[in-house]
Amino acid sequence: MINLLNFTHSDLVDFFKQWGEKPFRASQILKWVHQMGVVDFDQMTNLSKVLRQRLQTETTLTLPEVVTVQISQDGTRKWLLQLSCGNRVEMVFIPEDDRGTLCVSSQVGCPLNCSFCSTGKQGFNRNLEVSEIIGQLWLAEHTLRQQGVRAEEHGRVISNVVFMGMGEPLTNFNNVVKAIELMRDDFCYGLSWRRITVSTAGIVPAMARLKATSPVCLAISLHASNDELRNQLVPLNKKYPLDSLLAACREYVKDDERLKLTFEYVMLAGVNDSVADAKALVKLLRHLPAKVNLIPFNPFPNSGYTRSSQETIDNFRNILLTADIMTITRKTRGDDIDAACGQLAGKVADKTRRVVPIVTV
Ligand code: SAH
C-alpha cells in the first residue's frame, strides 16, 4: 500500500497523472488531509465514489500513533509516537503568547553522539519517512485544534516548526526537505520559511544544498569556540571543523540578507562557559549576521555535566551583548516532563525509566 502522506504536492500530481486523473486531485487531497484533518477517503466528498474506492484499496494515509501525551506545568506538551517496526520518537509543543512552536524529530535516535545529549546516547536507528515528519505536524495541529487549543493571533495552533527534536535533520536531507515543502504548501499548512528552523550540528555540504533547495532559518549547534573542545562535545567537528563550518555559514547568508543564522550554545559548567570562551566566541561570530541562543544545559542521568550558574550565564551573555551580538538565554520549557532540549529519549516503559501516561489519546 502506498502511503500518500509521503508525497509532496508535485509527487501527488505525478501520481494522479499515472491514474489518468486531473492534477487538481492533488490539491483536493492535500486540503482534506492537512487543512481539514480528514484522513478517511470516504469523507472526501468532492472526489468521485470510484476514485475514493480506488484510493481506499490501493493507498493509505497512515500517521504515527500517539502512545502518550504529557503536559508540563508550563503548558508544554510532549507526545511519544509509535512508528512502524516498534520505533518510537517524541515531539514537543511549546505554547507562547504570540506563537505555538512544534519541535519535531527527524530520526529515530541520532548518529552524531554529542556528549551532552541524551538522544545521542541511544545511538542511531533510522531516518524518519516524510509521512512520519509531516505526520507530527498533522497530529499536533489537529489534535490541539480539536481540544480548542488555539494560538491567539491566527487560526492555526502551530505557527512555527523547529527541527530540534531527535535526530540530525541534515543527515535525512531529502525527507526533511519534502516535509518542509508540505509545511510551506498553501494547500497544507502555508507556513512561511521564516517560521521553519532547521537545527544542525554542522553537516557542511548539506548546508549549501539546503540553501539551494529549501532556504529556511538555520540554527547551528556550535557549543564551543575552538576545535579542541568542539571535537569533544560535537564529534562531527572532527569531520567538519570550525573553519569549514563558519565558511558554510557565511555562504548560507551570502547575497540574501533575509537569511539569518542562530548559533546555539549549551552552557556547561566549567566546560565552555568561561570569560575566555565568551571572548573567543565574539571573535568567531563578529562578522556574521548571527544571533546566539544560550541554552542552559538540561540534565539527564549519568550525563557527567552540570548546568552553568545563572550568574555565569548572565556574564557570558553580557560579553556577547557588549560586542553587539544579539544574545538570548533560551527559557527552559517542559523540563518537568523531560521535554527540554536534549532530553528527548523516545523510550517508554523500558527498564531504566518509565514515562507515565498523563493523557492518553
Ligand atoms: N541535531 C540537531 C538538532 C538537535 S536538538 C542539532 O545538533 O542541532 C536542538 C539543540 O539542543 C541542539 O543545539 C543541541 O545541541 C541541544 N542540546 C542537546 N542536548 C542538550 C542538553 N542536554 N541540554 C541543552 N541543550 C541540548
mmCIF file of C-alpha atoms and ligand atoms in Angstrom:
data_model
loop_
_atom_site.group_PDB
_atom_site.id
_atom_site.type_symbol
_atom_site.label_atom_id
_atom_site.label_comp_id
_atom_site.label_asym_id
_atom_site.label_seq_id
_atom_site.Cartn_x
_atom_site.Cartn_y
_atom_site.Cartn_z
ATOM 1 C CA MET A 1 0.000 0.000 0.000
ATOM 2 C CA ILE A 2 1.243 3.473 -0.889
ATOM 3 C CA ASN A 3 1.162 5.968 1.987
ATOM 4 C CA LEU A 4 0.076 9.217 0.332
ATOM 5 C CA LEU A 5 1.450 11.186 3.293
ATOM 6 C CA ASN A 6 4.915 10.558 1.860
ATOM 7 C CA PHE A 7 4.056 12.608 -1.229
ATOM 8 C CA THR A 8 4.638 16.302 -1.815
ATOM 9 C CA HIS A 9 2.241 18.286 -3.974
ATOM 10 C CA SER A 10 4.191 17.589 -7.167
ATOM 11 C CA ASP A 11 4.606 13.898 -6.238
ATOM 12 C CA LEU A 12 0.834 13.689 -5.896
ATOM 13 C CA VAL A 13 0.242 15.432 -9.218
ATOM 14 C CA ASP A 14 2.507 12.851 -10.903
ATOM 15 C CA PHE A 15 0.789 10.058 -9.041
ATOM 16 C CA PHE A 16 -2.683 11.094 -10.163
ATOM 17 C CA LYS A 17 -1.450 11.590 -13.733
ATOM 18 C CA GLN A 18 -0.485 7.923 -13.777
ATOM 19 C CA TRP A 19 -4.022 7.102 -12.719
ATOM 20 C CA GLY A 20 -5.382 9.256 -15.532
ATOM 21 C CA GLU A 21 -6.772 11.766 -13.028
ATOM 22 C CA LYS A 22 -6.633 15.561 -13.273
ATOM 23 C CA PRO A 23 -3.744 17.321 -11.469
ATOM 24 C CA PHE A 24 -6.157 19.225 -9.194
ATOM 25 C CA ARG A 25 -6.924 15.960 -7.391
ATOM 26 C CA ALA A 26 -3.598 16.564 -5.622
ATOM 27 C CA SER A 27 -4.663 19.875 -4.116
ATOM 28 C CA GLN A 28 -8.065 18.445 -3.190
ATOM 29 C CA ILE A 29 -6.484 15.598 -1.233
ATOM 30 C CA LEU A 30 -3.908 17.857 0.417
ATOM 31 C CA LYS A 31 -6.641 20.237 1.570
ATOM 32 C CA TRP A 32 -8.704 17.430 3.062
ATOM 33 C CA VAL A 33 -5.757 15.919 4.838
ATOM 34 C CA HIS A 34 -3.735 18.859 6.042
ATOM 35 C CA GLN A 35 -6.217 21.713 6.290
ATOM 36 C CA MET A 36 -9.307 19.839 7.425
ATOM 37 C CA GLY A 37 -7.573 16.990 9.215
ATOM 38 C CA VAL A 38 -9.509 14.306 7.301
ATOM 39 C CA VAL A 39 -7.664 11.041 6.663
ATOM 40 C CA ASP A 40 -10.696 8.923 5.768
ATOM 41 C CA PHE A 41 -11.177 8.805 1.979
ATOM 42 C CA ASP A 42 -14.918 8.244 2.443
ATOM 43 C CA GLN A 43 -15.336 11.742 3.832
ATOM 44 C CA MET A 44 -13.643 13.388 0.835
ATOM 45 C CA THR A 45 -16.926 14.234 -0.801
ATOM 46 C CA ASN A 46 -15.581 16.200 -3.766
ATOM 47 C CA LEU A 47 -13.867 13.062 -5.104
ATOM 48 C CA SER A 48 -15.909 10.631 -7.154
ATOM 49 C CA LYS A 49 -17.034 7.418 -5.486
ATOM 50 C CA VAL A 50 -14.970 5.397 -7.940
ATOM 51 C CA LEU A 51 -11.816 7.346 -7.130
ATOM 52 C CA ARG A 52 -12.448 7.110 -3.395
ATOM 53 C CA GLN A 53 -12.850 3.371 -3.749
ATOM 54 C CA ARG A 54 -9.601 3.013 -5.657
ATOM 55 C CA LEU A 55 -7.731 5.177 -3.138
ATOM 56 C CA GLN A 56 -9.149 3.022 -0.378
ATOM 57 C CA THR A 57 -7.895 -0.209 -1.884
ATOM 58 C CA GLU A 58 -4.513 0.897 -3.191
ATOM 59 C CA THR A 59 -3.323 3.654 -0.849
ATOM 60 C CA THR A 60 -3.333 4.699 2.808
ATOM 61 C CA LEU A 61 -2.959 7.852 4.860
ATOM 62 C CA THR A 62 -1.064 6.344 7.773
ATOM 63 C CA LEU A 63 0.016 8.612 10.621
ATOM 64 C CA PRO A 64 2.288 7.859 13.563
ATOM 65 C CA GLU A 65 0.318 6.531 16.513
ATOM 66 C CA VAL A 66 0.147 8.501 19.747
ATOM 67 C CA VAL A 67 1.339 6.422 22.713
ATOM 68 C CA THR A 68 1.287 9.068 25.451
ATOM 69 C CA VAL A 69 0.884 12.801 25.851
ATOM 70 C CA GLN A 70 2.430 14.558 28.820
ATOM 71 C CA ILE A 71 1.591 18.109 29.797
ATOM 72 C CA SER A 72 4.092 20.224 31.693
ATOM 73 C CA GLN A 73 3.146 22.763 34.337
ATOM 74 C CA ASP A 74 4.166 25.473 31.873
ATOM 75 C CA GLY A 75 1.791 24.162 29.179
ATOM 76 C CA THR A 76 4.475 22.424 27.117
ATOM 77 C CA ARG A 77 3.259 19.097 25.759
ATOM 78 C CA LYS A 78 5.301 16.107 24.776
ATOM 79 C CA TRP A 79 3.972 13.271 22.662
ATOM 80 C CA LEU A 80 5.528 9.856 22.423
ATOM 81 C CA LEU A 81 4.804 8.454 18.973
ATOM 82 C CA GLN A 82 4.885 4.908 17.745
ATOM 83 C CA LEU A 83 6.167 4.353 14.211
ATOM 84 C CA SER A 84 6.258 1.191 12.177
ATOM 85 C CA CYS A 85 8.547 -1.622 13.381
ATOM 86 C CA GLY A 86 8.202 -0.585 17.027
ATOM 87 C CA ASN A 87 10.309 2.578 16.707
ATOM 88 C CA ARG A 88 9.376 5.488 18.887
ATOM 89 C CA VAL A 89 10.099 9.203 18.714
ATOM 90 C CA GLU A 90 8.993 12.274 20.614
ATOM 91 C CA MET A 91 7.726 15.707 19.601
ATOM 92 C CA VAL A 92 7.112 18.767 21.738
ATOM 93 C CA PHE A 93 4.612 21.655 21.554
ATOM 94 C CA ILE A 94 5.719 24.893 23.201
ATOM 95 C CA PRO A 95 2.940 27.476 23.568
ATOM 96 C CA GLU A 96 3.872 31.134 23.939
ATOM 97 C CA ASP A 97 1.762 34.293 23.939
ATOM 98 C CA ASP A 98 2.314 35.099 20.297
ATOM 99 C CA ARG A 99 3.123 31.709 18.799
ATOM 100 C CA GLY A 100 2.791 27.953 19.040
ATOM 101 C CA THR A 101 6.025 26.152 18.252
ATOM 102 C CA LEU A 102 6.262 22.474 17.376
ATOM 103 C CA CYS A 103 9.617 20.798 17.851
ATOM 104 C CA VAL A 104 9.768 17.788 15.532
ATOM 105 C CA SER A 105 12.052 14.776 15.308
ATOM 106 C CA SER A 106 13.712 13.789 12.046
ATOM 107 C CA GLN A 107 15.309 10.475 13.030
ATOM 108 C CA VAL A 108 14.914 7.615 15.483
ATOM 109 C CA GLY A 109 17.934 8.245 17.699
ATOM 110 C CA CYS A 110 20.800 10.267 16.250
ATOM 111 C CA PRO A 111 24.079 9.340 14.549
ATOM 112 C CA LEU A 112 26.106 12.243 15.963
ATOM 113 C CA ASN A 113 26.641 11.270 19.588
ATOM 114 C CA CYS A 114 27.154 14.758 21.042
ATOM 115 C CA SER A 115 28.499 14.181 24.530
ATOM 116 C CA PHE A 116 25.832 16.232 26.379
ATOM 117 C CA CYS A 117 22.724 14.991 24.515
ATOM 118 C CA SER A 118 20.533 12.180 25.750
ATOM 119 C CA THR A 119 19.212 11.343 22.264
ATOM 120 C CA GLY A 120 22.768 10.805 21.049
ATOM 121 C CA LYS A 121 23.417 8.318 23.834
ATOM 122 C CA GLN A 122 20.870 5.938 22.327
ATOM 123 C CA GLY A 123 22.644 5.558 19.049
ATOM 124 C CA PHE A 124 21.021 5.785 15.647
ATOM 125 C CA ASN A 125 18.202 3.638 14.406
ATOM 126 C CA ARG A 126 16.795 5.072 11.192
ATOM 127 C CA ASN A 127 15.652 8.123 9.250
ATOM 128 C CA LEU A 128 12.027 9.178 9.503
ATOM 129 C CA GLU A 129 9.886 8.980 6.378
ATOM 130 C CA VAL A 130 8.248 12.152 5.042
ATOM 131 C CA SER A 131 4.923 10.847 6.399
ATOM 132 C CA GLU A 132 6.426 10.469 9.856
ATOM 133 C CA ILE A 133 7.740 14.035 9.858
ATOM 134 C CA ILE A 134 4.703 15.766 8.365
ATOM 135 C CA GLY A 135 2.566 13.384 10.445
ATOM 136 C CA GLN A 136 3.945 15.050 13.589
ATOM 137 C CA LEU A 137 2.644 18.421 12.430
ATOM 138 C CA TRP A 138 -0.678 16.863 11.427
ATOM 139 C CA LEU A 139 -1.106 15.243 14.839
ATOM 140 C CA ALA A 140 -0.197 18.339 16.826
ATOM 141 C CA GLU A 141 -2.252 20.740 14.706
ATOM 142 C CA HIS A 142 -5.387 18.656 14.504
ATOM 143 C CA THR A 143 -5.491 17.137 17.968
ATOM 144 C CA LEU A 144 -4.824 20.504 19.622
ATOM 145 C CA ARG A 145 -7.360 22.215 17.356
ATOM 146 C CA GLN A 146 -9.952 19.631 18.368
ATOM 147 C CA GLN A 147 -9.162 20.293 22.004
ATOM 148 C CA GLY A 148 -9.749 24.002 21.449
ATOM 149 C CA VAL A 149 -6.111 24.984 21.919
ATOM 150 C CA ARG A 150 -5.577 27.992 19.690
ATOM 151 C CA ALA A 151 -2.760 30.446 19.275
ATOM 152 C CA GLU A 152 -4.140 33.936 19.792
ATOM 153 C CA GLU A 153 -3.389 35.850 16.636
ATOM 154 C CA HIS A 154 -4.148 33.382 13.882
ATOM 155 C CA GLY A 155 -6.455 30.462 13.329
ATOM 156 C CA ARG A 156 -3.888 27.721 13.402
ATOM 157 C CA VAL A 157 -2.376 26.218 16.511
ATOM 158 C CA ILE A 158 1.120 25.587 15.187
ATOM 159 C CA SER A 159 2.681 28.782 13.872
ATOM 160 C CA ASN A 160 6.330 27.708 13.940
ATOM 161 C CA VAL A 161 8.195 24.448 13.380
ATOM 162 C CA VAL A 162 11.714 23.742 14.603
ATOM 163 C CA PHE A 163 13.703 20.630 13.705
ATOM 164 C CA MET A 164 15.189 20.415 17.176
ATOM 165 C CA GLY A 165 13.773 17.109 18.324
ATOM 166 C CA MET A 166 15.504 13.779 17.948
ATOM 167 C CA GLY A 167 17.983 13.394 15.126
ATOM 168 C CA GLU A 168 20.186 15.411 12.823
ATOM 169 C CA PRO A 169 17.844 16.754 10.122
ATOM 170 C CA LEU A 170 20.571 17.367 7.553
ATOM 171 C CA THR A 171 21.527 13.683 7.512
ATOM 172 C CA ASN A 172 17.929 12.922 6.485
ATOM 173 C CA PHE A 173 18.056 15.607 3.858
ATOM 174 C CA ASN A 174 15.582 14.505 1.185
ATOM 175 C CA ASN A 175 12.776 13.594 3.566
ATOM 176 C CA VAL A 176 13.257 16.732 5.651
ATOM 177 C CA VAL A 177 13.142 18.939 2.558
ATOM 178 C CA LYS A 178 9.991 17.214 1.287
ATOM 179 C CA ALA A 179 8.325 17.613 4.677
ATOM 180 C CA ILE A 180 9.264 21.315 4.662
ATOM 181 C CA GLU A 181 7.717 21.602 1.198
ATOM 182 C CA LEU A 182 4.433 20.295 2.618
ATOM 183 C CA MET A 183 4.637 22.594 5.640
ATOM 184 C CA ARG A 184 5.006 25.573 3.292
ATOM 185 C CA ASP A 185 2.405 24.472 0.735
ATOM 186 C CA ASP A 186 -0.637 26.754 0.730
ATOM 187 C CA PHE A 187 -2.894 23.733 0.329
ATOM 188 C CA CYS A 188 -1.400 22.299 3.544
ATOM 189 C CA TYR A 189 -0.109 24.498 6.380
ATOM 190 C CA GLY A 190 1.069 27.563 4.437
ATOM 191 C CA LEU A 191 3.916 28.255 6.854
ATOM 192 C CA SER A 192 6.380 30.902 5.763
ATOM 193 C CA TRP A 193 10.030 29.792 5.503
ATOM 194 C CA ARG A 194 10.733 32.332 8.241
ATOM 195 C CA ARG A 195 8.725 30.194 10.641
ATOM 196 C CA ILE A 196 10.629 26.991 9.948
ATOM 197 C CA THR A 197 14.021 26.396 11.553
ATOM 198 C CA VAL A 198 16.384 23.554 10.786
ATOM 199 C CA SER A 199 18.921 22.965 13.531
ATOM 200 C CA THR A 200 22.176 21.266 12.578
ATOM 201 C CA ALA A 201 25.359 20.274 14.322
ATOM 202 C CA GLY A 202 27.068 21.351 11.086
ATOM 203 C CA ILE A 203 26.762 18.942 8.153
ATOM 204 C CA VAL A 204 28.718 21.356 5.995
ATOM 205 C CA PRO A 205 27.922 20.129 2.449
ATOM 206 C CA ALA A 206 24.216 19.820 3.261
ATOM 207 C CA MET A 207 24.021 23.467 4.319
ATOM 208 C CA ALA A 208 24.684 24.635 0.748
ATOM 209 C CA ARG A 209 22.154 22.112 -0.566
ATOM 210 C CA LEU A 210 19.566 23.402 1.889
ATOM 211 C CA LYS A 211 20.068 26.959 0.699
ATOM 212 C CA ALA A 212 19.743 25.829 -2.927
ATOM 213 C CA THR A 213 16.631 23.682 -2.471
ATOM 214 C CA SER A 214 14.771 24.958 0.548
ATOM 215 C CA PRO A 215 16.154 28.059 2.251
ATOM 216 C CA VAL A 216 14.741 28.278 5.758
ATOM 217 C CA CYS A 217 16.058 29.610 9.050
ATOM 218 C CA LEU A 218 19.187 27.810 10.080
ATOM 219 C CA ALA A 219 20.347 27.169 13.621
ATOM 220 C CA ILE A 220 23.867 25.882 14.191
ATOM 221 C CA SER A 221 24.717 23.894 17.297
ATOM 222 C CA LEU A 222 28.077 25.474 17.993
ATOM 223 C CA HIS A 223 28.688 24.897 21.723
ATOM 224 C CA ALA A 224 32.422 25.649 21.594
ATOM 225 C CA SER A 225 34.646 28.294 20.076
ATOM 226 C CA ASN A 226 37.736 26.170 19.457
ATOM 227 C CA ASP A 227 38.217 22.879 17.629
ATOM 228 C CA GLU A 228 39.793 21.048 20.536
ATOM 229 C CA LEU A 229 36.757 21.483 22.783
ATOM 230 C CA ARG A 230 34.231 21.137 19.977
ATOM 231 C CA ASN A 231 35.802 17.816 18.937
ATOM 232 C CA GLN A 232 34.909 16.525 22.390
ATOM 233 C CA LEU A 233 31.389 17.961 22.604
ATOM 234 C CA VAL A 234 30.296 17.531 18.991
ATOM 235 C CA PRO A 235 32.396 14.718 17.456
ATOM 236 C CA LEU A 236 31.133 15.725 13.990
ATOM 237 C CA ASN A 237 33.591 18.624 14.329
ATOM 238 C CA LYS A 238 36.441 16.241 13.510
ATOM 239 C CA LYS A 239 34.927 15.837 10.062
ATOM 240 C CA TYR A 240 33.806 19.446 9.600
ATOM 241 C CA PRO A 241 35.979 21.694 11.812
ATOM 242 C CA LEU A 242 35.069 25.243 12.766
ATOM 243 C CA ASP A 243 36.795 26.855 9.784
ATOM 244 C CA SER A 244 34.733 24.907 7.291
ATOM 245 C CA LEU A 245 31.560 25.294 9.354
ATOM 246 C CA LEU A 246 31.861 29.059 9.570
ATOM 247 C CA ALA A 247 32.683 29.287 5.871
ATOM 248 C CA ALA A 248 29.453 27.356 5.163
ATOM 249 C CA CYS A 249 27.580 29.745 7.463
ATOM 250 C CA ARG A 250 28.918 32.743 5.556
ATOM 251 C CA GLU A 251 27.845 31.117 2.284
ATOM 252 C CA TYR A 252 24.374 30.414 3.675
ATOM 253 C CA VAL A 253 23.643 34.076 4.320
ATOM 254 C CA LYS A 254 25.615 35.464 1.353
ATOM 255 C CA ASP A 255 23.612 37.540 -1.148
ATOM 256 C CA ASP A 256 20.381 37.151 0.764
ATOM 257 C CA GLU A 257 20.070 39.471 3.709
ATOM 258 C CA ARG A 258 16.750 37.937 4.716
ATOM 259 C CA LEU A 259 18.508 34.731 5.720
ATOM 260 C CA LYS A 260 19.713 34.831 9.305
ATOM 261 C CA LEU A 261 21.650 32.410 11.449
ATOM 262 C CA THR A 262 21.184 31.425 15.033
ATOM 263 C CA PHE A 263 24.036 29.834 16.948
ATOM 264 C CA GLU A 264 23.052 27.529 19.770
ATOM 265 C CA TYR A 265 25.453 27.280 22.676
ATOM 266 C CA VAL A 266 24.755 24.895 25.538
ATOM 267 C CA MET A 267 26.011 26.231 28.872
ATOM 268 C CA LEU A 268 28.034 23.502 30.596
ATOM 269 C CA ALA A 269 29.541 24.424 33.952
ATOM 270 C CA GLY A 270 33.329 24.611 33.873
ATOM 271 C CA VAL A 271 33.480 23.259 30.308
ATOM 272 C CA ASN A 272 32.651 26.032 27.824
ATOM 273 C CA ASP A 273 31.352 28.898 29.960
ATOM 274 C CA SER A 274 34.419 30.967 30.919
ATOM 275 C CA VAL A 275 35.047 34.634 30.110
ATOM 276 C CA ALA A 276 37.770 33.489 27.694
ATOM 277 C CA ASP A 277 35.225 31.214 25.947
ATOM 278 C CA ALA A 278 32.828 34.133 25.565
ATOM 279 C CA LYS A 279 35.555 36.358 24.122
ATOM 280 C CA ALA A 280 36.635 33.650 21.684
ATOM 281 C CA LEU A 281 33.017 33.279 20.611
ATOM 282 C CA VAL A 282 32.793 37.009 19.938
ATOM 283 C CA LYS A 283 35.862 36.756 17.692
ATOM 284 C CA LEU A 284 34.374 33.843 15.812
ATOM 285 C CA LEU A 285 30.976 35.405 15.146
ATOM 286 C CA ARG A 286 31.874 39.060 14.819
ATOM 287 C CA HIS A 287 31.359 39.364 11.093
ATOM 288 C CA LEU A 288 28.278 37.187 10.730
ATOM 289 C CA PRO A 289 24.617 38.274 10.791
ATOM 290 C CA ALA A 290 24.112 35.970 13.720
ATOM 291 C CA LYS A 291 22.302 35.815 16.969
ATOM 292 C CA VAL A 292 23.187 33.491 19.786
ATOM 293 C CA ASN A 293 20.893 31.314 21.862
ATOM 294 C CA LEU A 294 22.451 30.268 25.134
ATOM 295 C CA ILE A 295 20.838 27.012 26.251
ATOM 296 C CA PRO A 296 21.208 26.185 29.944
ATOM 297 C CA PHE A 297 22.248 22.522 29.976
ATOM 298 C CA ASN A 298 19.315 20.191 30.624
ATOM 299 C CA PRO A 299 20.459 17.314 32.748
ATOM 300 C CA PHE A 300 19.748 13.618 32.255
ATOM 301 C CA PRO A 301 21.001 10.617 34.233
ATOM 302 C CA ASN A 302 24.749 9.929 34.020
ATOM 303 C CA SER A 303 25.438 12.801 31.654
ATOM 304 C CA GLY A 304 28.544 13.839 33.560
ATOM 305 C CA TYR A 305 27.733 17.534 33.062
ATOM 306 C CA THR A 306 26.071 20.223 35.131
ATOM 307 C CA ARG A 307 24.376 23.456 34.145
ATOM 308 C CA SER A 308 26.299 26.729 34.409
ATOM 309 C CA SER A 309 25.059 29.021 37.176
ATOM 310 C CA GLN A 310 22.657 31.812 36.300
ATOM 311 C CA GLU A 311 25.369 34.333 37.129
ATOM 312 C CA THR A 312 27.846 32.700 34.755
ATOM 313 C CA ILE A 313 25.224 32.573 32.000
ATOM 314 C CA ASP A 314 24.376 36.253 32.547
ATOM 315 C CA ASN A 315 28.060 37.264 32.449
ATOM 316 C CA PHE A 316 28.646 35.235 29.311
ATOM 317 C CA ARG A 317 25.642 36.852 27.685
ATOM 318 C CA ASN A 318 26.760 40.344 28.664
ATOM 319 C CA ILE A 319 30.136 39.845 26.997
ATOM 320 C CA LEU A 320 28.371 38.933 23.751
ATOM 321 C CA LEU A 321 25.875 41.769 24.056
ATOM 322 C CA THR A 322 28.652 44.278 24.669
ATOM 323 C CA ALA A 323 30.182 43.121 21.386
ATOM 324 C CA ASP A 324 26.846 43.818 19.680
ATOM 325 C CA ILE A 325 25.944 40.176 19.237
ATOM 326 C CA MET A 326 22.250 39.740 19.836
ATOM 327 C CA THR A 327 22.069 37.036 22.515
ATOM 328 C CA ILE A 328 19.213 35.480 24.391
ATOM 329 C CA THR A 329 19.141 32.796 27.038
ATOM 330 C CA ARG A 330 16.673 30.146 25.974
ATOM 331 C CA LYS A 331 13.967 29.600 28.527
ATOM 332 C CA THR A 332 13.896 26.039 29.733
ATOM 333 C CA ARG A 333 10.487 24.679 28.881
ATOM 334 C CA GLY A 334 8.911 21.394 29.862
ATOM 335 C CA ASP A 335 11.831 20.052 31.891
ATOM 336 C CA ASP A 336 9.438 18.519 34.430
ATOM 337 C CA ILE A 337 8.385 16.097 31.688
ATOM 338 C CA ASP A 338 11.858 15.710 30.135
ATOM 339 C CA ALA A 339 10.754 17.722 27.124
ATOM 340 C CA ALA A 340 13.568 20.275 27.163
ATOM 341 C CA CYS A 341 16.375 20.436 24.578
ATOM 342 C CA GLY A 342 18.474 17.307 24.594
ATOM 343 C CA GLN A 343 16.174 15.317 26.848
ATOM 344 C CA LEU A 344 14.148 13.515 24.196
ATOM 345 C CA ALA A 345 14.679 9.832 24.545
ATOM 346 C CA GLY A 346 11.660 8.338 22.843
ATOM 347 C CA LYS A 347 11.584 5.336 25.107
ATOM 348 C CA VAL A 348 8.671 4.210 27.187
ATOM 349 C CA ALA A 349 8.332 1.609 29.880
ATOM 350 C CA ASP A 350 11.897 0.437 29.459
ATOM 351 C CA LYS A 351 13.888 -0.880 32.378
ATOM 352 C CA THR A 352 15.552 2.345 33.341
ATOM 353 C CA ARG A 353 12.795 4.927 33.022
ATOM 354 C CA ARG A 354 9.057 4.869 32.970
ATOM 355 C CA VAL A 355 7.038 7.570 31.296
ATOM 356 C CA VAL A 356 3.681 7.829 32.965
ATOM 357 C CA PRO A 357 0.857 8.489 30.531
ATOM 358 C CA ILE A 358 -0.850 11.582 31.878
ATOM 359 C CA VAL A 359 -3.271 11.914 28.995
ATOM 360 C CA THR A 360 -3.805 9.060 26.620
ATOM 361 C CA VAL A 361 -5.447 9.905 23.321
HETATM 362 N N1 SAH B 1 20.903 17.514 15.620
HETATM 363 C C1 SAH B 1 20.412 18.861 15.642
HETATM 364 C C2 SAH B 1 19.156 19.004 16.491
HETATM 365 C C3 SAH B 1 19.469 18.767 17.928
HETATM 366 S S1 SAH B 1 18.452 19.293 19.244
HETATM 367 C C4 SAH B 1 21.480 19.778 16.149
HETATM 368 O O1 SAH B 1 22.506 19.302 16.628
HETATM 369 O O2 SAH B 1 21.343 20.991 16.036
HETATM 370 C C5 SAH B 1 18.489 21.003 19.373
HETATM 371 C C6 SAH B 1 19.536 21.631 20.304
HETATM 372 O O3 SAH B 1 19.539 21.114 21.646
HETATM 373 C C7 SAH B 1 20.930 21.463 19.764
HETATM 374 O O4 SAH B 1 21.584 22.703 19.794
HETATM 375 C C8 SAH B 1 21.536 20.516 20.762
HETATM 376 O O5 SAH B 1 22.936 20.593 20.777
HETATM 377 C C9 SAH B 1 20.887 20.984 22.047
HETATM 378 N N2 SAH B 1 21.021 20.028 23.157
HETATM 379 C C10 SAH B 1 21.247 18.704 23.088
HETATM 380 N N3 SAH B 1 21.305 18.173 24.329
HETATM 381 C C11 SAH B 1 21.118 19.191 25.197
HETATM 382 C C12 SAH B 1 21.030 19.258 26.618
HETATM 383 N N4 SAH B 1 21.152 18.168 27.371
HETATM 384 N N5 SAH B 1 20.802 20.462 27.179
HETATM 385 C C13 SAH B 1 20.626 21.564 26.409
HETATM 386 N N6 SAH B 1 20.670 21.548 25.065
HETATM 387 C C14 SAH B 1 20.933 20.375 24.461
#
